[in-house]
XYZ file of C-alpha atoms in Angstrom:
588
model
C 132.722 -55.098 40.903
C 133.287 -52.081 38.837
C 135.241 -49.289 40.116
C 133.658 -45.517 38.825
C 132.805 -42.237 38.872
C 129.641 -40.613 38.310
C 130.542 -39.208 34.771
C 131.610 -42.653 33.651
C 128.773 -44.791 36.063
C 126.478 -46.486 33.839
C 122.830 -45.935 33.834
C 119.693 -46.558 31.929
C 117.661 -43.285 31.233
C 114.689 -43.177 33.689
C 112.544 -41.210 35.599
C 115.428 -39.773 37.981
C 113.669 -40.188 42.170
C 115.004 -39.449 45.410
C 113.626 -40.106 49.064
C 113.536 -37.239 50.955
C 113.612 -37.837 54.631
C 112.570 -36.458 57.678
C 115.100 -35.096 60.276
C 115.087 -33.862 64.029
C 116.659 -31.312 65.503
C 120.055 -32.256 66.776
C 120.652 -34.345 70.262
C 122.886 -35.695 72.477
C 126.661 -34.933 71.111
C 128.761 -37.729 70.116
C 132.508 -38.739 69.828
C 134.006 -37.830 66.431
C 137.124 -39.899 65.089
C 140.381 -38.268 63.861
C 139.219 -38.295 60.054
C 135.627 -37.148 60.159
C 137.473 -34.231 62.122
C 140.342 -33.400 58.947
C 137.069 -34.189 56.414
C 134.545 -31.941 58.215
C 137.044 -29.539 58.680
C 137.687 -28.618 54.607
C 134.271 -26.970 55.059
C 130.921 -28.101 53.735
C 131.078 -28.892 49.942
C 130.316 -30.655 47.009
C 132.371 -33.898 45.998
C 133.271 -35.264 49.424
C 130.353 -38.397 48.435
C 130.867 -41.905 47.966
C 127.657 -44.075 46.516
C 127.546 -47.547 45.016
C 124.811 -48.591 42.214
C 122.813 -51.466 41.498
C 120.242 -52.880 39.367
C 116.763 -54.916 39.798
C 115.100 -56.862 37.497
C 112.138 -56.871 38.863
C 109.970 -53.057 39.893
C 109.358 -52.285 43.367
C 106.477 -50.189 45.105
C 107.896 -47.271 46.559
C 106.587 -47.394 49.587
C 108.033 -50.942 50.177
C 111.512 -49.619 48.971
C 111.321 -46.266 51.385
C 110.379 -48.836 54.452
C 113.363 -51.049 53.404
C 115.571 -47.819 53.166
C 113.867 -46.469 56.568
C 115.273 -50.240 58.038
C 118.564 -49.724 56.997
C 118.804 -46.201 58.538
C 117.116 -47.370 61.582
C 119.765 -50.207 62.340
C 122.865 -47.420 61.812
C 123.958 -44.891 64.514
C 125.713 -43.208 61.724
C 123.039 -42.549 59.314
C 121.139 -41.005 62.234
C 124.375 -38.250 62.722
C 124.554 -35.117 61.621
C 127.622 -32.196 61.498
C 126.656 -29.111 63.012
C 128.581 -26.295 62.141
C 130.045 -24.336 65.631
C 130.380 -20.301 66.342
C 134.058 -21.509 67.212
C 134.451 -22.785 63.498
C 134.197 -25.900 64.730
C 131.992 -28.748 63.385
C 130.283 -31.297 66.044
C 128.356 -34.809 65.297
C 125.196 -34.706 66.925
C 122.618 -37.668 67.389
C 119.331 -37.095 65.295
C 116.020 -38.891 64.503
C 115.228 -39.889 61.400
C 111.649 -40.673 59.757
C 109.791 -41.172 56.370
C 109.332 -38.459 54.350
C 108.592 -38.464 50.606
C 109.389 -39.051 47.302
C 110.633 -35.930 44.338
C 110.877 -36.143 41.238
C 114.587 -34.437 40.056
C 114.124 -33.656 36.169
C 116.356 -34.622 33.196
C 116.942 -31.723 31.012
C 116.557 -31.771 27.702
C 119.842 -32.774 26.547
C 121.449 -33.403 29.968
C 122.878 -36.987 30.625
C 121.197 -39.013 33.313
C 124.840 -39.107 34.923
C 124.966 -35.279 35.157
C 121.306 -34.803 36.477
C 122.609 -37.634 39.121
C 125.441 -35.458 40.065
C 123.640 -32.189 41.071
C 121.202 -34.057 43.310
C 124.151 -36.079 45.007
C 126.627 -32.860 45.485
C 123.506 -30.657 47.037
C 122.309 -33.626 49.430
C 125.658 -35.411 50.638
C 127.378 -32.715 51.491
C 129.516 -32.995 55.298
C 126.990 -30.532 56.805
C 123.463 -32.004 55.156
C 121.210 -33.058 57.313
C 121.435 -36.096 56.590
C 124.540 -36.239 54.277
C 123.128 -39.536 52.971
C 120.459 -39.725 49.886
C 118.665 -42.787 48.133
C 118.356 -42.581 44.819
C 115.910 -44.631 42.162
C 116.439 -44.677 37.816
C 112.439 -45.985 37.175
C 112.702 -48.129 34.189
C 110.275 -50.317 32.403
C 112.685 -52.786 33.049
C 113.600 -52.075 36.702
C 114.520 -49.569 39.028
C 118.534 -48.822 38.816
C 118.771 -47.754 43.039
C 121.754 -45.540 43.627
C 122.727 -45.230 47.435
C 125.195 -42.547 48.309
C 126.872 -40.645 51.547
C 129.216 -38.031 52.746
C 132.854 -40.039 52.850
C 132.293 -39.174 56.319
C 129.863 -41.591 57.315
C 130.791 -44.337 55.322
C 133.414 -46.613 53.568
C 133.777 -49.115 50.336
C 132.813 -51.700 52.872
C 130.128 -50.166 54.344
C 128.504 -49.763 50.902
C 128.163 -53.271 50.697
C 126.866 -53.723 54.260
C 124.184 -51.539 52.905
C 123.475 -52.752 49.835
C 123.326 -56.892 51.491
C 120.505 -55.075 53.814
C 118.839 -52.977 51.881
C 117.770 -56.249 49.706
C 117.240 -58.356 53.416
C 114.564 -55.457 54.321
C 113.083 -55.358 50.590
C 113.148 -58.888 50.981
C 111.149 -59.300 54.563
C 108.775 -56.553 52.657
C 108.070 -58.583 50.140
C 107.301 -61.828 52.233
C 105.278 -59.619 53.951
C 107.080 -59.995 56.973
C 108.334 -57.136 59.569
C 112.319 -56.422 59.201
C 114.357 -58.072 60.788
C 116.932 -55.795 60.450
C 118.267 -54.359 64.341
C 120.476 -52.288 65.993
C 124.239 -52.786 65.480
C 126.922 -50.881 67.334
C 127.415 -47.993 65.923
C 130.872 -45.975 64.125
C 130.449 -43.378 67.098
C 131.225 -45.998 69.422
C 134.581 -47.268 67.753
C 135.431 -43.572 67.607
C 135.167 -43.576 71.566
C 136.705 -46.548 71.598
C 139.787 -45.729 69.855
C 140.075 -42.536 72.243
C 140.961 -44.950 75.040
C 143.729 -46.595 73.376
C 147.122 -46.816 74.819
C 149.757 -44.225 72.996
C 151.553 -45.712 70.798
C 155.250 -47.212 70.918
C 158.080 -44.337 70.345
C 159.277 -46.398 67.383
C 156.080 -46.190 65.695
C 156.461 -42.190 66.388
C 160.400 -42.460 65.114
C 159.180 -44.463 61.735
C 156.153 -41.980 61.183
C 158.622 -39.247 61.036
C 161.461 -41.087 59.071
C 158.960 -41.001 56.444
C 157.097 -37.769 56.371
C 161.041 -36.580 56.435
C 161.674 -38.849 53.336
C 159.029 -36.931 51.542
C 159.968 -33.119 52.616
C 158.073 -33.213 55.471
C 154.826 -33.903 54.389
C 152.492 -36.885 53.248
C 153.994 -38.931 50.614
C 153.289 -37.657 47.022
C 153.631 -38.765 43.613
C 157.012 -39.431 42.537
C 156.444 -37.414 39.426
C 155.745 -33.857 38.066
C 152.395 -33.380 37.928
C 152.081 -29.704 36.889
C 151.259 -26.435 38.498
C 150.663 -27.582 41.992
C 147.665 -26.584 42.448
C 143.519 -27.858 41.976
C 142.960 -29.351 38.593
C 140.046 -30.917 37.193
C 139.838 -34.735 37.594
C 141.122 -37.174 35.028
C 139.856 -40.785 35.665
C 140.993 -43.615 34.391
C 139.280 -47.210 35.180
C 141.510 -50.288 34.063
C 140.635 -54.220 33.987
C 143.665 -54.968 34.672
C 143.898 -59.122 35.139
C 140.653 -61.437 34.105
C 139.994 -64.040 36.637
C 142.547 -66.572 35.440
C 145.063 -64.103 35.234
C 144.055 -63.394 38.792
C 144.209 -66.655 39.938
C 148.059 -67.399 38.418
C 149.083 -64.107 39.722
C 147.597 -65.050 43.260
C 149.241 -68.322 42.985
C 152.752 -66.848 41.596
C 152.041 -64.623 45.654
C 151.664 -68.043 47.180
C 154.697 -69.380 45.003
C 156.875 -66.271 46.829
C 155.869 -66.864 49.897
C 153.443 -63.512 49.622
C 150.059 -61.965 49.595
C 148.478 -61.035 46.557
C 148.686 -57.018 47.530
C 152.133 -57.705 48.568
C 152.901 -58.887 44.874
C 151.593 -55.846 43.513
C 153.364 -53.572 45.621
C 156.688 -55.526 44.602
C 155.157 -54.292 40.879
C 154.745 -50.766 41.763
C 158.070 -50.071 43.590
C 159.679 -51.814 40.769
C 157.835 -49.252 38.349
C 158.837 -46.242 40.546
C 162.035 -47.583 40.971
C 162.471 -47.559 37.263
C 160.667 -44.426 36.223
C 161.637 -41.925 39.429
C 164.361 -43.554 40.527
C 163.312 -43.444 44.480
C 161.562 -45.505 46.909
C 157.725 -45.917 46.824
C 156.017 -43.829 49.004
C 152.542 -43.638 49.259
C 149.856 -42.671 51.707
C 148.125 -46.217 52.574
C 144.035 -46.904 53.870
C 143.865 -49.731 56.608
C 140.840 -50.414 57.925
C 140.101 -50.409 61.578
C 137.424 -53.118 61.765
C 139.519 -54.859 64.373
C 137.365 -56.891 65.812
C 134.641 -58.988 64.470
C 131.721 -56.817 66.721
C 132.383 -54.155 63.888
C 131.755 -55.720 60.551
C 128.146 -55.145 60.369
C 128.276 -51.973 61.213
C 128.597 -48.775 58.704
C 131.276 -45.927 58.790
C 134.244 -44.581 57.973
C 136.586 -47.308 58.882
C 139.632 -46.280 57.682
C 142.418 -44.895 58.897
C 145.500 -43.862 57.073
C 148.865 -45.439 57.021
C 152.340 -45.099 55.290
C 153.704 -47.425 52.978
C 157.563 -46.869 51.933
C 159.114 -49.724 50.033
C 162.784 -49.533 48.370
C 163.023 -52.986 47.145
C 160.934 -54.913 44.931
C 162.283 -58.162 46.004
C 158.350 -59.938 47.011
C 159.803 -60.897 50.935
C 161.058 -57.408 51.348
C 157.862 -55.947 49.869
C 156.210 -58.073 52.239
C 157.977 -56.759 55.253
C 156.867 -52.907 54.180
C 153.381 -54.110 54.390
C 153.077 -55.225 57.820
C 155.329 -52.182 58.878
C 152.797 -49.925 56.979
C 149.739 -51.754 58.529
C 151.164 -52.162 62.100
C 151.960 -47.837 61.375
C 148.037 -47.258 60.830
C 146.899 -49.801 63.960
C 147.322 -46.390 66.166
C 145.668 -43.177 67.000
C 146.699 -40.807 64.376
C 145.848 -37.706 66.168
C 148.285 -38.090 68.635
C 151.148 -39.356 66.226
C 150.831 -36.669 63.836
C 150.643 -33.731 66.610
C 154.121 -32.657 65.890
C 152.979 -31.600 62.905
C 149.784 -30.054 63.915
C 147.574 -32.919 61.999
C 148.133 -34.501 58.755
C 150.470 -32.809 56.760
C 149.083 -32.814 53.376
C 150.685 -31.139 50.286
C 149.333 -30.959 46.812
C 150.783 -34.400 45.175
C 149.533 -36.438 47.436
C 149.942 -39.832 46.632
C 147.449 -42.833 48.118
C 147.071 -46.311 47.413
C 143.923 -48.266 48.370
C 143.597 -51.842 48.086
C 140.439 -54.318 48.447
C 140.018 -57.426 48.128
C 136.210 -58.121 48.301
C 136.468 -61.771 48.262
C 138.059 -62.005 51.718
C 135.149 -59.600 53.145
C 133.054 -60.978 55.507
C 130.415 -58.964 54.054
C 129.221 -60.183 49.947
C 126.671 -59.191 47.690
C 125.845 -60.673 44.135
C 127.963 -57.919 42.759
C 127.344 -59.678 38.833
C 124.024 -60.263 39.168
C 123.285 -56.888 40.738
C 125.631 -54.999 37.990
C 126.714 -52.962 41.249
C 128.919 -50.316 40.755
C 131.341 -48.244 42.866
C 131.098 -44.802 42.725
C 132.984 -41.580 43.379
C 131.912 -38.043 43.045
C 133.406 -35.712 40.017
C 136.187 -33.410 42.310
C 139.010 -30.989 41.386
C 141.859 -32.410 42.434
C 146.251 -32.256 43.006
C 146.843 -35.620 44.300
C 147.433 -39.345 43.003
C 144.708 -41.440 44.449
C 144.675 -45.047 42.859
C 141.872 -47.597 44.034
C 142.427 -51.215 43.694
C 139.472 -53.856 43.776
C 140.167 -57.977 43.667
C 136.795 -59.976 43.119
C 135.476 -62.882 41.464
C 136.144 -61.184 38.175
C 139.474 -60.400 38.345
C 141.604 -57.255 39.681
C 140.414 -53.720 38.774
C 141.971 -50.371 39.347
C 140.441 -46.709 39.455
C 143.430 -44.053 39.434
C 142.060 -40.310 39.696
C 145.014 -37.289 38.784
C 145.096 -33.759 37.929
C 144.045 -33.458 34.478
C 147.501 -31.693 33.648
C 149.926 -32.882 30.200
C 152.517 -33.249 32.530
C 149.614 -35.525 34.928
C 148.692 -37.362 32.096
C 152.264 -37.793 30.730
C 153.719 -39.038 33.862
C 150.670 -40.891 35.637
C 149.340 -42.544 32.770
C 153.106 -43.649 31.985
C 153.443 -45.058 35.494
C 149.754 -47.086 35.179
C 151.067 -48.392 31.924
C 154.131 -49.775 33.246
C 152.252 -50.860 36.137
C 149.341 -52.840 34.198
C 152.174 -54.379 32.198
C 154.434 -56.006 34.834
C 151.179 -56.817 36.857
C 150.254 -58.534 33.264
C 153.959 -60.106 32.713
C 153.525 -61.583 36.461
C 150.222 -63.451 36.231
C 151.779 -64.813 32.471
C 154.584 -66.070 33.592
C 153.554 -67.247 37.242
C 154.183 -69.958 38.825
C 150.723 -71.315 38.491
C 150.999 -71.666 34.727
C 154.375 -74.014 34.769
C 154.572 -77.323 34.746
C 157.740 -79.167 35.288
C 157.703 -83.131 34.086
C 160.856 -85.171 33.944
C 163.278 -82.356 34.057
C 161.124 -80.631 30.964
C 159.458 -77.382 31.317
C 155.863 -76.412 30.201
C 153.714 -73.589 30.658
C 149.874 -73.453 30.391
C 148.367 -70.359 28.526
C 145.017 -69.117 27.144
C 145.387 -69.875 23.469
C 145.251 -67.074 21.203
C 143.956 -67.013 17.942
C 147.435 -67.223 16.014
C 147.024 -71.000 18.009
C 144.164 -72.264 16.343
C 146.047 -73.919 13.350
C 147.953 -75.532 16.172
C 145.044 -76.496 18.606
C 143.590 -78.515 15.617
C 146.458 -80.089 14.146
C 146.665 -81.632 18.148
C 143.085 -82.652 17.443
C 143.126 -84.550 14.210
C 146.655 -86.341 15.447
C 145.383 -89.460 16.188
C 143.018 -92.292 14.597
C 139.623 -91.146 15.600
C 140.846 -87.297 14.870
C 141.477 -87.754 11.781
C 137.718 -88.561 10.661
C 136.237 -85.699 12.146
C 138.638 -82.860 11.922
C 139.735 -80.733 8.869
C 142.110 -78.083 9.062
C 140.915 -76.458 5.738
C 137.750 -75.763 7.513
C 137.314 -71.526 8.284
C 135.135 -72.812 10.916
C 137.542 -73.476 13.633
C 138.027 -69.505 13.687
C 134.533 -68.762 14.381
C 134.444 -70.843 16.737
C 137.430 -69.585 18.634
C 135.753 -66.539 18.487
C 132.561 -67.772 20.298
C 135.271 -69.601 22.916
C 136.488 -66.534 23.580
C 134.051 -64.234 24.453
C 132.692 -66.861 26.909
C 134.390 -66.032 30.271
C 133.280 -69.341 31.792
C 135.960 -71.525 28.716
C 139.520 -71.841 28.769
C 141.206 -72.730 25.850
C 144.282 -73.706 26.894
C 147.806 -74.979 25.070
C 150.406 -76.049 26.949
C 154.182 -74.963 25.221
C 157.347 -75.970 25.652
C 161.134 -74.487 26.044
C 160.644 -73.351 22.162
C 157.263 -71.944 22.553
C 155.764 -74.207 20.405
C 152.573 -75.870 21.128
C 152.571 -79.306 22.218
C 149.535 -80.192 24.199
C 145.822 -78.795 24.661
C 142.867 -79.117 26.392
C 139.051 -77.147 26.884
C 138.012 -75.584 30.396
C 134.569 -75.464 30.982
C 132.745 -73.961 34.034
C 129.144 -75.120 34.424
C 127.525 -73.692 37.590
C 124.022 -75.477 38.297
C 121.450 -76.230 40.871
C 121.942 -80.501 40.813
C 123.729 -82.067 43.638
C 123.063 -78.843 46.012
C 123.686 -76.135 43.636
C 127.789 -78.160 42.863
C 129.531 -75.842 40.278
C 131.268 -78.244 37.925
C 134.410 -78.469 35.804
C 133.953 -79.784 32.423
C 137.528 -81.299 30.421
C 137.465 -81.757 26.937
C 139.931 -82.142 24.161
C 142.615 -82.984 26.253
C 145.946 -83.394 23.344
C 149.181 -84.269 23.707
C 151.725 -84.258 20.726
C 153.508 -88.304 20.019
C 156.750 -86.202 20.922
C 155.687 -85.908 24.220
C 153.706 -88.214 25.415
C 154.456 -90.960 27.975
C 155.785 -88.490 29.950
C 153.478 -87.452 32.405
C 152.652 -84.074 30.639
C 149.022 -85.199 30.639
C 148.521 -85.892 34.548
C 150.326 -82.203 35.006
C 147.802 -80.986 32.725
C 144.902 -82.018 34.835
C 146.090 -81.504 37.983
C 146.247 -77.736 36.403
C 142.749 -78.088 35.462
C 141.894 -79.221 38.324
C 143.575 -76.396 40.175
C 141.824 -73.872 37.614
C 138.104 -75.566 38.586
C 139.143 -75.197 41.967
C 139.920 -71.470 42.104
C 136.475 -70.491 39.849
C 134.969 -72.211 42.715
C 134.119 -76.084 41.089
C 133.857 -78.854 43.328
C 133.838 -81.402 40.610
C 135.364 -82.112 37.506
C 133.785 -84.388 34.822
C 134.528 -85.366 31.580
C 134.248 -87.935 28.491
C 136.016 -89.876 26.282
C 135.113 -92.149 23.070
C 134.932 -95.559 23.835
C 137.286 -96.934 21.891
C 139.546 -95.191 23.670
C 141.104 -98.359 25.809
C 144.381 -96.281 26.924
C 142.636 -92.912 27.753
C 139.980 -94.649 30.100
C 142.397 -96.043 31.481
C 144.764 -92.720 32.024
C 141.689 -91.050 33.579
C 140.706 -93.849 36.024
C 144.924 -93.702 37.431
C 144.079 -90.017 37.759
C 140.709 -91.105 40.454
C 138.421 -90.387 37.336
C 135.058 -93.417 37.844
C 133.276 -94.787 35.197
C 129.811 -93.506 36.857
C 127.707 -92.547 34.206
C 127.081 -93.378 30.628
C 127.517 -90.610 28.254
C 125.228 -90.091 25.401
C 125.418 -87.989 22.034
C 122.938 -86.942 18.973
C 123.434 -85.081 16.109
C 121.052 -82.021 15.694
C-alpha cells in the first residue's frame, strides 16, 4: 500500500463531494486516553488528520454510499465523539448522535490541483474540535468515484483506516444486494481508554529504564541524531521511498529468519548501524506500539497507539532483537503515570519517531492493489524526524517527513540513503539467495540486463538449444525488457564464487480461479552450465523456486520439458514432479 501525503496523493480530476452530516448536541462524558489528551491539548488546528484513499471501478448512487458511510459510523463509539472545548482550558470527549445529512459540492479553482482543493476541505472539517472531526470524501469520475475517508489522528489509527475501508465496502456491498447492513456495534476506543485506567502501575524498572533514556537524550524525547537547523517549525519535506520489491522482501525476511530475528528487528540492526556510522551514538528514537491487546479490540476504530522508546547501541541482529522487546514491553504501560516526573511527554523540537507496519500480519486486509488505496497524511509544519514504515504484499515502503531545512535535507536525506542501501545490500546478499552444494557456493539473483548475453548462451548449450536460439538476435533484449516490467517473472541466474553466471531459470506467477482459485508457480528454462552439472546445483535451484512460489503465495508449481528430454524427466520426477498432464504447443 502506498504511503503519502496529500500534496503527493494521487487523484483523478473530478467533481470534488463531501457528506455533510448531522450532529447532536453533546451527551454523556466519556473516558479520554493519555494521547487524545497531549493531541487535543495543542489546540484545535489544521494538519492533525489522517485519511486513506481508494478507488472504484464501478459508480455508486449517493445515497447508497451515504447509508454505507452512515453504517460504518453507526457501528463506532468513536466516530460518534466529539472534543468540547472547557472554560478551564480543558478539552472533554463527549458522546454524540450522528445522522444523514447531505451532500456539497467543494469547487476546483481554476488552476488549483485537485490535491490542494482536497486539502482545504480536510484541514477545516477534521480538525480535534469539529464536530465530527471525521469527513467522507468522493472524486466523481466517468470512470469511478475515487472515495477519500479521513479523521482527526485522534480518533483513529493506520489500522483503523483499514477497518474502515473493509466495512465501508461490506455496507456498500449489503446495499447493493439490497440487503439491510449487517454491520453492528463493536466495543468502542472509549472503553479501552477506561480500561487502561484500571491497570496496575507499572514495575519500578520500567520507571528506572524510561528515565535512563529520556536522560540519554538531555532529558527529553529522543531526537534526531543530526543537525537539523534552526530548531524551530519548518515547512514539511516528504520523501516516499520503495525501498525492497517483493522478492527483495522475501530474501530480506528470510536473511531475519536466517538470524534468528524479525523482519523489523533486521531493520533496526540497519538503522543503528547507519547512526552508528553517521552520528556516532546509539539509536534513539521515539517508537508507536499498538495497544490492541486483546483480540475483542481489532474490529474496533481508534487511536491505538501508544508510544514507546527504542534505544539500540549495537547492530549485532540478537542484540537488536533484545531492544525491541525492551522497547515494546516499555510502551505495554500507562504512560501518564510513567512520564509524571516530567509533567507529560517531554517533547523537544527534533523529535525523532519510528513507526513500523507490517500489514500482512494484520488481522484486518483489504485488496489494497486492486483498490489503489493510499495512505495519507495531512501537509504540517514541522521540527521533528517522523519516518513511517509499511511491509505488504508488494514489498517494504517508507514515508520519512523532516523540516525542510539544507541542513534537514543534508543530514536526513543522507541518513535515508544509507539506510535504503544497507536495507538493499541485506535482502542481496541474504541468506535466502545462497545456495551451498558440495562445499560450492551459489547465489540466486534477478538477472540484469548486462546478463542477457549470458542467460542465452545457458540456453543454446545443449542439443535442442542450439536449433532454436541465436545469440546475434537483438531480440533477446526486448524481451528482457518486457520480463522485467512484469512483477509477477523472475529471471533468475544463479553465480558462483567468481560472479560469473552458471545456471538460470524463469519464475512465473500465474494466479487463477481453477482448482479453487490455486495460485500457481510456473518453471521454465531451467540451465545449468556442463561445468557444473551433476552436482546437485539444479535440485538447490528448485527448491529456491519453490521457496520463491511459496512466499508470493503459490500452492503449486508446474512446469514442462521437451520430450526428448530422457534425463530431465527424469531429474524432475526425483524432485516429486508427476507426469499428469500432456503439454501441447502451436505456433501463432
Amino acid at each position: 500500500m502506498r504511503l503519502t501525503n496529500v500534496a503527493h496523493l494521487r487523484l483523478p480530476f473530478g467533481r470534488l463531494i463531501g457528506y455533510d452530516v448531522r450532529v447532536s448536541a453533546p451527551g454523556r462524558e466519556l473516558p479520554i486516553s493519555f494521547d487524545q489528551r497531549r493531541h487535543v491539548k495543542a489546540g484545535d488546528r489544521p494538519g492533525s488528520w489522517m485519511a486513506i484513499s481508494i478507488r472504484l471501478d464501478q459508480p455508486v448512487d449517493r445515497d447508497v454510499l451515504a447509508a454505507a458511510w452512515l453504517a460504518v459510523i453507526a457501528r463506532h463509539g468513536t466516530l460518534r465523539s466529539v472534543f468540547v472545548p472547557g472554560d478551564d482550558g480543558e478539552s472533554r470527549l463527549h458522546e454524540v448522535e450522528v445522522v444523514g445529512g447531505s451532500w456539497t459540492e467543494h469547487p476546483i479553482a481554476p488552476g488549483q490541483a485537485v490535491n490542494d482543493a482536497l486539502k482545504e476541505v480536510l484541514d477545516a472539517a477534521c480538525r480535534p474540535c469539529s464536530a465530527p472531526s471525521h469527513r467522507l470524501s468522493v472524486l466523481e469520475t466517468a470512470a469511478g468515484p475515487t472515495i477519500v475517508v479521513a479523521a482527526d489522528h485522534s480518533h483513529v489509527d493506520m489500522w483503523s483506516m483499514l477497518v474502515i475501508v473493509r466495512e465501508l465496502l461490506a455496507a456498500l456491498a449489503d446495499a447493493g444486494a439490497g440487503r439491510a447492513s449487517s454491520l453492528v456495534a463493536v466495543p468502542a476506543f472509549a472503553e479501552h481508554s477506561a480500561a487502561l485506567l484500571d491497570r496496575a502501575r507499572a514495575p519500578q524498572e520500567v520507571h528506572d529504564r524510561w528515565r535512563e533514556i529520556l536522560e540519554g537524550s538531555g532529558g527529553m524525547m529522543p531526537r534526531f541524531p543530526l543537525p537539523l537547523g534552526e530548531p524551530v517549525p519548518h515547512l514539511e519535506r516528504v520523501e516516499v521511498r520503495d525501498v525492497l520489491d517483493v522478492d527483495d522482501s522475501a530474501a530480506f525476511t528470510a536473511q531475519a529468519g536466517a538470524d534468528g530475528v524479525s523482519t523489523l528487528t533486521l531493520a533496526v540492526s540497519a538503522m543503528t548501524g547507519v547512526t552508528r556510522e553517521l552520528a556516532g551514538e546509539p539509536l534513539r528514537a521515539v517508537f508507536p506500539v499498538h495497544s490492541r491487546y486483546e483480540s475483542t479490540w481489532h474490529d474496533s476504530v481508534g487511536w491505538f497507539i501508544t508510544n514507546s522508546v527504542l534505544e539500540s547501541g549495537d547492530p549485532d541482529p540478537r542484540t537488536c532483537a533484545a531492544a525491541v522487546k525492551e522497547a515494546v514491553q516499555l510502551g505495554s504501560w500507562p504512560l501518564e503515570e510513567i512520564l509524571r516526573p516530567w509533567g507529560g511527554m517531554p517533547e523537544a523540537p527534533g523529535m525523532f519517531a519510528i513507526s513500523w507496519l507490517d500489514l500482512r500480519r494484520l488481522p484486518v486486509r483489504v485488496d489494497a492493489a486492486g483498490l489503489e488505496a493510499q495512505y495519507v497524511s495531512a501537509a504540517i509544519r514541522t521540527d521533528g524526524v517522523m519516518l513511517w514504515f509499511i511491509l505488504d504484499e508488494s514489498g517494504l515502503h517508507l514515508r520519512c517527513r523532516y523540516p525542510d531545512t539544507p541542513e534537514a535535507r543534508t543530514h536526513v536525506g543522507a541518513w535515508l540513503d544509507q539506510l535504503v542501501a544497507r536495507l538493499q545490500r541485506i535482502a542481496r546478499s541474504s541468506a535466502g539467495g545462497r545456495l551451498e552444494v558440495v562445499g560450492r557456493s551459489y547465489r540466486v539473483e534477478r538477472a540484469t540486463r548486462a546478463d542477457v548475453p549470458a542467460v542465452v548462451a545457458l540456453l543454446a548449450d545443449d542439443g535442442l538449444g542450439r536449433t532454436r536460439e541465436n545469440a546475434d538476435d537483438a531480440r533477446y533484449e526486448a524481451a528482457f525488457d518486457v520480463v522485467a516490467r512484469d512483477s509477477s517473472q523472475y529471471l533468475a541466474v544463479v553465480r558462483d564464487e567468481t560472479d560469473g553466471v552458471v545456471a538460470t531459470m524463469q519464475l512465473t506467477i500465474i494466479p487463477g480461479l481453477v482448482r479453487s482459485g490455486t495460485t500457481r508457480l510456473q518453471i521454465e528454462g531451467v540451465r545449468v552450465a556442463a561445468a557444473h552439472r551433476a552436482r546437485g546445483l539444479g535440485a538447490a535451484m528448485l527448491e529456491w523456486a519453490h521457496a520463491h512460489g511459496r512466499s508470493r503465495g503459490a500452492t503449486l508449481a508446474q512446469l514442462t520439458t521437451d520430450g526428448s528430454r530422457e534425463r530431465a524427466r527424469s531429474f524432475y520426477e526425483r524432485l516429486g514432479y508427476e507426469p499428469s498432464h500432456v503439454g501441447l504447443k502451436r505456433h501463432l
